[in-house]
mmCIF file of C-alpha atoms in Angstrom:
data_model
loop_
_atom_site.group_PDB
_atom_site.id
_atom_site.type_symbol
_atom_site.label_atom_id
_atom_site.label_comp_id
_atom_site.label_asym_id
_atom_site.label_seq_id
_atom_site.Cartn_x
_atom_site.Cartn_y
_atom_site.Cartn_z
ATOM 1 C CA MET A 221 32.727 5.322 -3.904
ATOM 2 C CA ARG A 222 30.513 2.828 -2.677
ATOM 3 C CA ARG A 223 30.912 4.126 0.744
ATOM 4 C CA ILE A 224 30.089 7.284 -0.258
ATOM 5 C CA GLU A 225 26.832 5.825 -2.301
ATOM 6 C CA ALA A 226 25.579 4.223 0.843
ATOM 7 C CA LEU A 227 25.906 7.689 2.714
ATOM 8 C CA VAL A 228 24.596 9.499 0.006
ATOM 9 C CA VAL A 229 21.440 7.199 -0.057
ATOM 10 C CA ILE A 230 20.975 7.246 3.983
ATOM 11 C CA VAL A 231 20.764 11.246 4.423
ATOM 12 C CA LEU A 232 18.114 11.034 1.104
ATOM 13 C CA LEU A 233 16.073 8.260 2.637
ATOM 14 C CA ILE A 234 16.353 10.366 6.203
ATOM 15 C CA GLY A 235 15.132 13.205 4.293
ATOM 16 C CA GLY A 236 12.309 11.167 3.190
ATOM 17 C CA LEU A 237 11.853 9.861 5.991
ATOM 18 C CA PHE A 238 11.181 13.207 8.268
ATOM 19 C CA LEU A 239 8.737 14.451 5.442
ATOM 20 C CA ALA A 240 6.626 11.130 5.347
ATOM 21 C CA SER A 241 6.571 10.480 9.228
ATOM 22 C CA LEU A 242 5.516 13.719 9.790
ATOM 23 C CA SER A 243 2.604 13.738 7.169
ATOM 24 C CA GLN A 244 1.528 11.085 9.184
ATOM 25 C CA ALA A 245 1.820 12.336 12.352
ATOM 26 C CA VAL A 246 -0.131 15.651 11.064
ATOM 27 C CA ASN A 247 -3.249 13.822 9.234
ATOM 28 C CA LEU A 248 -3.543 10.187 10.948
ATOM 29 C CA LYS A 249 -2.988 11.111 15.018
ATOM 30 C CA GLU A 250 -6.929 11.316 15.457
ATOM 31 C CA GLU A 251 -9.778 9.991 17.725
ATOM 32 C CA PRO A 252 -7.893 9.181 21.069
ATOM 33 C CA GLY A 253 -9.391 6.214 22.765
ATOM 34 C CA SER A 254 -8.964 2.255 22.211
ATOM 35 C CA PRO A 255 -10.871 0.770 19.422
ATOM 36 C CA ASP A 256 -12.987 -2.362 20.092
ATOM 37 C CA SER A 257 -10.977 -4.870 18.725
ATOM 38 C CA ASN A 258 -8.303 -7.689 19.662
ATOM 39 C CA VAL A 259 -4.100 -7.659 18.701
ATOM 40 C CA ASN A 260 -2.123 -10.484 17.944
ATOM 41 C CA GLU A 261 1.484 -10.593 16.914
ATOM 42 C CA ILE A 262 2.522 -13.326 14.945
ATOM 43 C CA VAL A 263 6.637 -14.332 14.388
ATOM 44 C CA LEU A 264 7.222 -16.196 11.175
ATOM 45 C CA ASP A 265 10.912 -17.710 9.950
ATOM 46 C CA SER A 266 10.073 -15.473 7.169
ATOM 47 C CA GLY A 267 9.482 -12.193 9.544
ATOM 48 C CA ARG A 268 6.503 -10.680 12.026
ATOM 49 C CA TYR A 269 3.405 -9.452 11.585
ATOM 50 C CA VAL A 270 0.525 -7.705 13.718
ATOM 51 C CA ILE A 271 -3.325 -9.158 13.210
ATOM 52 C CA VAL A 272 -6.290 -6.899 14.523
ATOM 53 C CA THR A 273 -9.712 -8.406 14.638
ATOM 54 C CA PRO A 274 -13.000 -6.480 14.765
ATOM 55 C CA GLY A 275 -14.198 -6.754 18.308
ATOM 56 C CA ALA A 276 -17.233 -9.565 18.734
ATOM 57 C CA GLN A 277 -19.891 -7.128 18.652
ATOM 58 C CA THR A 278 -18.411 -5.784 15.150
ATOM 59 C CA GLY A 279 -17.225 -8.300 13.379
ATOM 60 C CA GLU A 280 -17.828 -11.788 11.964
ATOM 61 C CA GLU A 281 -15.838 -14.129 10.258
ATOM 62 C CA PRO A 282 -15.555 -14.609 6.840
ATOM 63 C CA TYR A 283 -13.862 -11.265 7.799
ATOM 64 C CA PRO A 284 -13.287 -8.257 4.966
ATOM 65 C CA THR A 285 -9.537 -7.993 5.167
ATOM 66 C CA LEU A 286 -7.007 -5.543 4.468
ATOM 67 C CA PHE A 287 -2.984 -5.871 4.741
ATOM 68 C CA TYR A 288 -1.556 -2.132 5.045
ATOM 69 C CA TYR A 289 2.087 -1.714 4.375
ATOM 70 C CA HIS A 290 3.343 0.907 6.932
ATOM 71 C CA GLY A 291 5.825 4.050 4.730
ATOM 72 C CA TYR A 292 9.802 4.028 5.255
ATOM 73 C CA GLY A 293 10.814 4.383 8.549
ATOM 74 C CA GLN A 294 7.590 3.073 10.562
ATOM 75 C CA SER A 295 6.774 -0.105 12.076
ATOM 76 C CA ALA A 296 4.005 -2.371 12.552
ATOM 77 C CA ASP A 297 4.183 -1.262 16.421
ATOM 78 C CA LEU A 298 3.862 2.509 15.318
ATOM 79 C CA VAL A 299 0.913 1.732 13.091
ATOM 80 C CA LEU A 300 -0.884 -0.084 16.248
ATOM 81 C CA LYS A 301 -0.915 3.677 17.630
ATOM 82 C CA ASN A 302 -2.915 4.784 15.012
ATOM 83 C CA LYS A 303 -6.472 4.970 16.727
ATOM 84 C CA ALA A 304 -7.762 6.616 13.648
ATOM 85 C CA LEU A 305 -6.994 3.561 11.499
ATOM 86 C CA LEU A 306 -7.857 0.373 13.875
ATOM 87 C CA ASN A 307 -11.342 2.474 14.797
ATOM 88 C CA LEU A 308 -11.878 2.608 10.879
ATOM 89 C CA ALA A 309 -11.488 -1.013 10.803
ATOM 90 C CA SER A 310 -13.353 -2.206 13.758
ATOM 91 C CA SER A 311 -16.482 0.135 12.744
ATOM 92 C CA ARG A 312 -16.531 -1.780 9.408
ATOM 93 C CA GLY A 313 -15.688 -5.089 10.676
ATOM 94 C CA VAL A 314 -12.747 -5.561 8.782
ATOM 95 C CA MET A 315 -9.709 -7.402 10.182
ATOM 96 C CA LEU A 316 -6.485 -5.649 9.240
ATOM 97 C CA VAL A 317 -2.893 -7.502 8.833
ATOM 98 C CA ILE A 318 -0.530 -5.167 9.321
ATOM 99 C CA PRO A 319 3.070 -6.532 8.029
ATOM 100 C CA ASP A 320 6.609 -5.409 10.067
ATOM 101 C CA GLY A 321 9.182 -4.457 7.802
ATOM 102 C CA LEU A 322 12.881 -5.334 8.546
ATOM 103 C CA ASN A 323 14.553 -2.494 9.957
ATOM 104 C CA ARG A 324 11.409 -0.355 9.422
ATOM 105 C CA SER A 325 12.189 -0.669 5.440
ATOM 106 C CA TRP A 326 10.952 -2.655 2.588
ATOM 107 C CA SER A 327 12.855 -4.616 -0.040
ATOM 108 C CA ASN A 328 10.692 -3.504 -2.710
ATOM 109 C CA VAL A 329 11.846 -4.741 -6.334
ATOM 110 C CA GLY A 330 14.381 -2.196 -7.624
ATOM 111 C CA ALA A 331 14.524 -0.460 -4.567
ATOM 112 C CA PRO A 332 18.093 -0.013 -1.938
ATOM 113 C CA SER A 333 17.270 -2.721 0.124
ATOM 114 C CA GLU A 334 17.537 -6.169 -0.627
ATOM 115 C CA ARG A 335 17.379 -8.052 2.675
ATOM 116 C CA ARG A 336 13.968 -10.074 2.350
ATOM 117 C CA ASP A 337 11.751 -11.656 -0.355
ATOM 118 C CA GLU A 338 9.034 -9.411 0.396
ATOM 119 C CA ILE A 339 6.501 -11.159 -1.854
ATOM 120 C CA ALA A 340 7.219 -14.595 -0.420
ATOM 121 C CA PHE A 341 7.079 -12.930 2.985
ATOM 122 C CA THR A 342 2.984 -11.803 1.992
ATOM 123 C CA ARG A 343 2.434 -15.077 0.886
ATOM 124 C CA ASP A 344 3.793 -16.508 4.115
ATOM 125 C CA ILE A 345 1.408 -14.196 5.927
ATOM 126 C CA LEU A 346 -1.686 -14.769 3.794
ATOM 127 C CA ARG A 347 -0.905 -18.444 4.394
ATOM 128 C CA ASP A 348 -0.870 -17.717 8.101
ATOM 129 C CA VAL A 349 -3.855 -15.556 8.395
ATOM 130 C CA LYS A 350 -5.547 -17.967 6.521
ATOM 131 C CA SER A 351 -5.120 -20.801 8.781
ATOM 132 C CA ARG A 352 -6.884 -18.654 12.026
ATOM 133 C CA HIS A 353 -9.504 -17.399 10.043
ATOM 134 C CA GLU A 354 -11.704 -17.153 7.401
ATOM 135 C CA VAL A 355 -10.992 -14.640 5.080
ATOM 136 C CA ASP A 356 -13.725 -13.255 3.011
ATOM 137 C CA GLU A 357 -12.390 -13.047 -0.948
ATOM 138 C CA GLU A 358 -14.520 -11.031 -2.387
ATOM 139 C CA ARG A 359 -13.325 -8.227 -0.016
ATOM 140 C CA SER A 360 -9.501 -8.836 0.473
ATOM 141 C CA TRP A 361 -7.691 -5.857 -0.032
ATOM 142 C CA VAL A 362 -3.924 -4.057 0.077
ATOM 143 C CA SER A 363 -2.809 -0.428 1.009
ATOM 144 C CA GLY A 364 -0.149 1.164 2.545
ATOM 145 C CA PHE A 365 1.486 4.699 2.202
ATOM 146 C CA SER A 366 4.855 5.839 1.022
ATOM 147 C CA GLN A 367 7.044 2.739 0.739
ATOM 148 C CA GLY A 368 4.502 1.371 2.140
ATOM 149 C CA GLY A 369 1.881 2.057 -1.442
ATOM 150 C CA SER A 370 5.095 0.798 -3.369
ATOM 151 C CA MET A 371 4.805 -2.688 -1.150
ATOM 152 C CA ALA A 372 1.449 -2.457 -2.721
ATOM 153 C CA TRP A 373 2.154 -2.137 -5.907
ATOM 154 C CA ASP A 374 4.297 -5.122 -5.831
ATOM 155 C CA VAL A 375 2.034 -7.072 -4.268
ATOM 156 C CA ALA A 376 -0.221 -6.404 -6.830
ATOM 157 C CA CYS A 377 2.079 -7.215 -10.126
ATOM 158 C CA TYR A 378 3.607 -10.308 -8.074
ATOM 159 C CA MET A 379 0.319 -12.238 -6.175
ATOM 160 C CA GLY A 380 -2.665 -9.978 -7.624
ATOM 161 C CA GLU A 381 -4.713 -12.692 -7.809
ATOM 162 C CA GLU A 382 -4.763 -13.436 -4.360
ATOM 163 C CA PHE A 383 -6.959 -9.818 -3.178
ATOM 164 C CA SER A 384 -9.619 -8.577 -5.086
ATOM 165 C CA ALA A 385 -8.693 -4.865 -4.952
ATOM 166 C CA PHE A 386 -5.537 -2.155 -4.093
ATOM 167 C CA PHE A 387 -5.780 1.091 -2.920
ATOM 168 C CA PRO A 388 -2.175 2.432 -2.400
ATOM 169 C CA ILE A 389 -1.483 5.807 -1.848
ATOM 170 C CA ALA A 390 1.892 7.529 -2.520
ATOM 171 C CA GLY A 391 4.537 5.224 -3.786
ATOM 172 C CA SER A 392 4.605 3.554 -6.970
ATOM 173 C CA PHE A 393 6.942 0.911 -8.781
ATOM 174 C CA TRP A 394 10.721 1.332 -8.634
ATOM 175 C CA ARG A 395 12.566 1.192 -11.922
ATOM 176 C CA PRO A 396 13.376 -0.443 -13.924
ATOM 177 C CA HIS A 397 9.349 -0.908 -13.862
ATOM 178 C CA PRO A 398 7.958 -4.044 -14.609
ATOM 179 C CA VAL A 399 7.908 -5.297 -17.998
ATOM 180 C CA ALA A 400 4.255 -6.827 -16.917
ATOM 181 C CA CYS A 401 2.519 -8.038 -14.125
ATOM 182 C CA ASP A 402 1.308 -10.948 -13.501
ATOM 183 C CA GLU A 403 -2.804 -10.443 -13.154
ATOM 184 C CA PRO A 404 -4.700 -8.045 -14.004
ATOM 185 C CA VAL A 405 -6.232 -6.369 -10.718
ATOM 186 C CA ASN A 406 -8.711 -3.607 -9.530
ATOM 187 C CA MET A 407 -6.286 -0.421 -8.625
ATOM 188 C CA ARG A 408 -7.111 2.842 -7.087
ATOM 189 C CA HIS A 409 -4.310 5.358 -6.925
ATOM 190 C CA ILE A 410 -3.192 8.161 -4.794
ATOM 191 C CA HIS A 411 -0.705 10.634 -5.429
ATOM 192 C CA GLY A 412 -0.206 14.217 -4.974
ATOM 193 C CA LEU A 413 1.204 16.515 -7.510
ATOM 194 C CA SER A 414 3.288 18.172 -5.195
ATOM 195 C CA ASP A 415 4.974 15.270 -3.509
ATOM 196 C CA ARG A 416 8.998 15.852 -3.211
ATOM 197 C CA VAL A 417 9.543 12.412 -1.514
ATOM 198 C CA VAL A 418 7.956 10.343 -3.839
ATOM 199 C CA PRO A 419 7.192 12.255 -6.875
ATOM 200 C CA MET A 420 4.976 11.596 -9.667
ATOM 201 C CA THR A 421 8.179 10.841 -12.257
ATOM 202 C CA GLY A 422 10.315 9.224 -9.032
ATOM 203 C CA ARG A 423 13.156 10.713 -8.321
ATOM 204 C CA PRO A 424 17.310 9.324 -8.108
ATOM 205 C CA ILE A 425 18.185 7.838 -4.634
ATOM 206 C CA GLY A 426 22.134 7.424 -5.085
ATOM 207 C CA GLU A 427 23.624 6.435 -8.257
ATOM 208 C CA ARG A 428 21.899 3.136 -8.264
ATOM 209 C CA TRP A 429 18.246 3.179 -7.563
ATOM 210 C CA HIS A 430 15.337 5.163 -9.145
ATOM 211 C CA GLN A 431 11.801 5.330 -7.792
ATOM 212 C CA GLY A 432 9.276 4.674 -10.635
ATOM 213 C CA ASP A 433 6.856 7.048 -12.677
ATOM 214 C CA VAL A 434 3.789 6.575 -11.702
ATOM 215 C CA LYS A 435 2.192 7.376 -14.782
ATOM 216 C CA ILE A 436 3.939 4.853 -16.509
ATOM 217 C CA GLY A 437 3.178 2.325 -14.121
ATOM 218 C CA VAL A 438 -0.502 2.839 -14.299
ATOM 219 C CA GLY A 439 -0.058 2.713 -18.248
ATOM 220 C CA ILE A 440 1.559 -0.768 -17.445
ATOM 221 C CA TRP A 441 -2.105 -1.656 -15.516
ATOM 222 C CA LYS A 442 -4.001 -0.088 -18.402
ATOM 223 C CA GLU A 443 -2.509 -2.793 -20.695
ATOM 224 C CA ARG A 444 -2.506 -5.561 -18.275
ATOM 225 C CA ASN A 445 -6.268 -4.498 -17.569
ATOM 226 C CA ARG A 446 -6.740 -4.639 -21.312
ATOM 227 C CA CYS A 447 -7.952 -0.822 -20.758
ATOM 228 C CA GLU A 448 -8.984 0.519 -24.052
ATOM 229 C CA ALA A 449 -11.382 3.636 -23.888
ATOM 230 C CA ASN A 450 -10.291 6.707 -22.805
ATOM 231 C CA PRO A 451 -11.022 7.399 -18.765
ATOM 232 C CA GLU A 452 -13.750 8.760 -17.505
ATOM 233 C CA THR A 453 -13.207 12.250 -15.374
ATOM 234 C CA VAL A 454 -14.069 12.283 -11.514
ATOM 235 C CA ILE A 455 -13.956 15.324 -9.908
ATOM 236 C CA LEU A 456 -14.055 14.482 -6.109
ATOM 237 C CA PRO A 457 -13.234 17.676 -3.452
ATOM 238 C CA ASP A 458 -10.022 17.371 -2.740
ATOM 239 C CA MET A 459 -8.565 15.350 -5.798
ATOM 240 C CA THR A 460 -9.520 14.334 -9.191
ATOM 241 C CA CYS A 461 -9.582 11.190 -10.557
ATOM 242 C CA GLU A 462 -9.107 9.273 -13.702
ATOM 243 C CA VAL A 463 -11.128 6.758 -13.853
ATOM 244 C CA TRP A 464 -11.055 3.864 -16.441
ATOM 245 C CA ARG A 465 -14.248 0.981 -15.852
ATOM 246 C CA GLY A 466 -14.515 -0.539 -19.751
ATOM 247 C CA CYS A 467 -11.853 -2.696 -19.150
ATOM 248 C CA ALA A 468 -11.603 -5.958 -21.175
ATOM 249 C CA THR A 469 -10.733 -7.716 -18.435
ATOM 250 C CA GLY A 470 -13.575 -6.636 -15.825
ATOM 251 C CA LYS A 471 -11.112 -4.702 -13.861
ATOM 252 C CA GLU A 472 -11.286 -0.937 -12.862
ATOM 253 C CA LEU A 473 -8.558 1.367 -12.455
ATOM 254 C CA GLU A 474 -8.173 4.651 -11.380
ATOM 255 C CA LEU A 475 -5.926 7.098 -10.929
ATOM 256 C CA CYS A 476 -6.944 10.254 -8.167
ATOM 257 C CA LEU A 477 -4.411 12.920 -7.731
ATOM 258 C CA HIS A 478 -4.551 15.485 -5.283
ATOM 259 C CA LYS A 479 -2.694 19.312 -5.425
ATOM 260 C CA GLY A 480 -0.926 18.197 -2.130
ATOM 261 C CA GLY A 481 2.276 16.883 -0.944
ATOM 262 C CA HIS A 482 3.744 13.417 0.532
ATOM 263 C CA ASN A 483 0.695 12.630 2.741
ATOM 264 C CA ILE A 484 -2.209 10.559 3.771
ATOM 265 C CA LYS A 485 -5.745 11.315 4.782
ATOM 266 C CA MET A 486 -7.846 8.656 6.622
ATOM 267 C CA ASN A 487 -10.973 9.357 4.490
ATOM 268 C CA TRP A 488 -8.854 8.284 1.771
ATOM 269 C CA LEU A 489 -8.664 4.743 3.222
ATOM 270 C CA ALA A 490 -12.470 4.719 4.082
ATOM 271 C CA GLN A 491 -12.908 5.739 0.381
ATOM 272 C CA GLY A 492 -10.739 2.879 -0.708
ATOM 273 C CA MET A 493 -12.787 0.863 0.858
ATOM 274 C CA ASP A 494 -15.837 2.326 -0.263
ATOM 275 C CA TRP A 495 -14.783 1.847 -3.775
ATOM 276 C CA ALA A 496 -13.667 -1.745 -3.783
ATOM 277 C CA GLU A 497 -16.658 -2.744 -1.739
ATOM 278 C CA GLY A 498 -18.218 -0.764 -5.100
ATOM 279 C CA LEU A 499 -16.397 -3.531 -6.627
ATOM 280 C CA ILE A 500 -18.534 -6.142 -5.904
#
């Protein structure tokens, strides 16, 4: 039975990988050319990551910093081929930190893979980054797409005090949902109402695992951030956001929903940076 279940999980994940990879290829493969940036690979005992610092003319320390977690089946090396992302970071003087998943996957809390403690790995990366560069603590951000978006949610829940804002896309908690998270955080999540790879309510992966429910996850953040008032509705050109600004902890929470499926657009990351800057 375990072998059959494992095969089912592999088939389901491969199917999700195909759709997720197609989404990234379609929406992020933009802007040819080499961005004005410097790339370094760092290998720690706990894993590997890549750091991309802005060019001399566009960036001065302390750097605004974005941790970006790739999707399932992706890698840090593949993210480096995303010229649009590198150009966005470089043009804003942002230092881009790209953790590399083991076997192109992440060991999210509650997910099938249990190869690595990803929170400990993230702590190791952050410690190493700070030993090499000065980080702007008011502009220290985390994002990611799909399973990488789920990583951003995990990092927010279990080491949220280390970053100033989170803006993941198309990935949330796995079940069982956390009872509570450690600290209140600024969170802006984007998700597609027609997403079939990571549906709003999640989906089973084999018999033992299940993706989480986005709205339940947002409810956890509402409680932790102590957002008691009703949200404000903000209508953007391609999505509608519920925004909680009056949270008792001083943090802000947003849930932005679009009509599309499992995809990511570069302007969504740019909007996330703008949103995070506006919190200061």
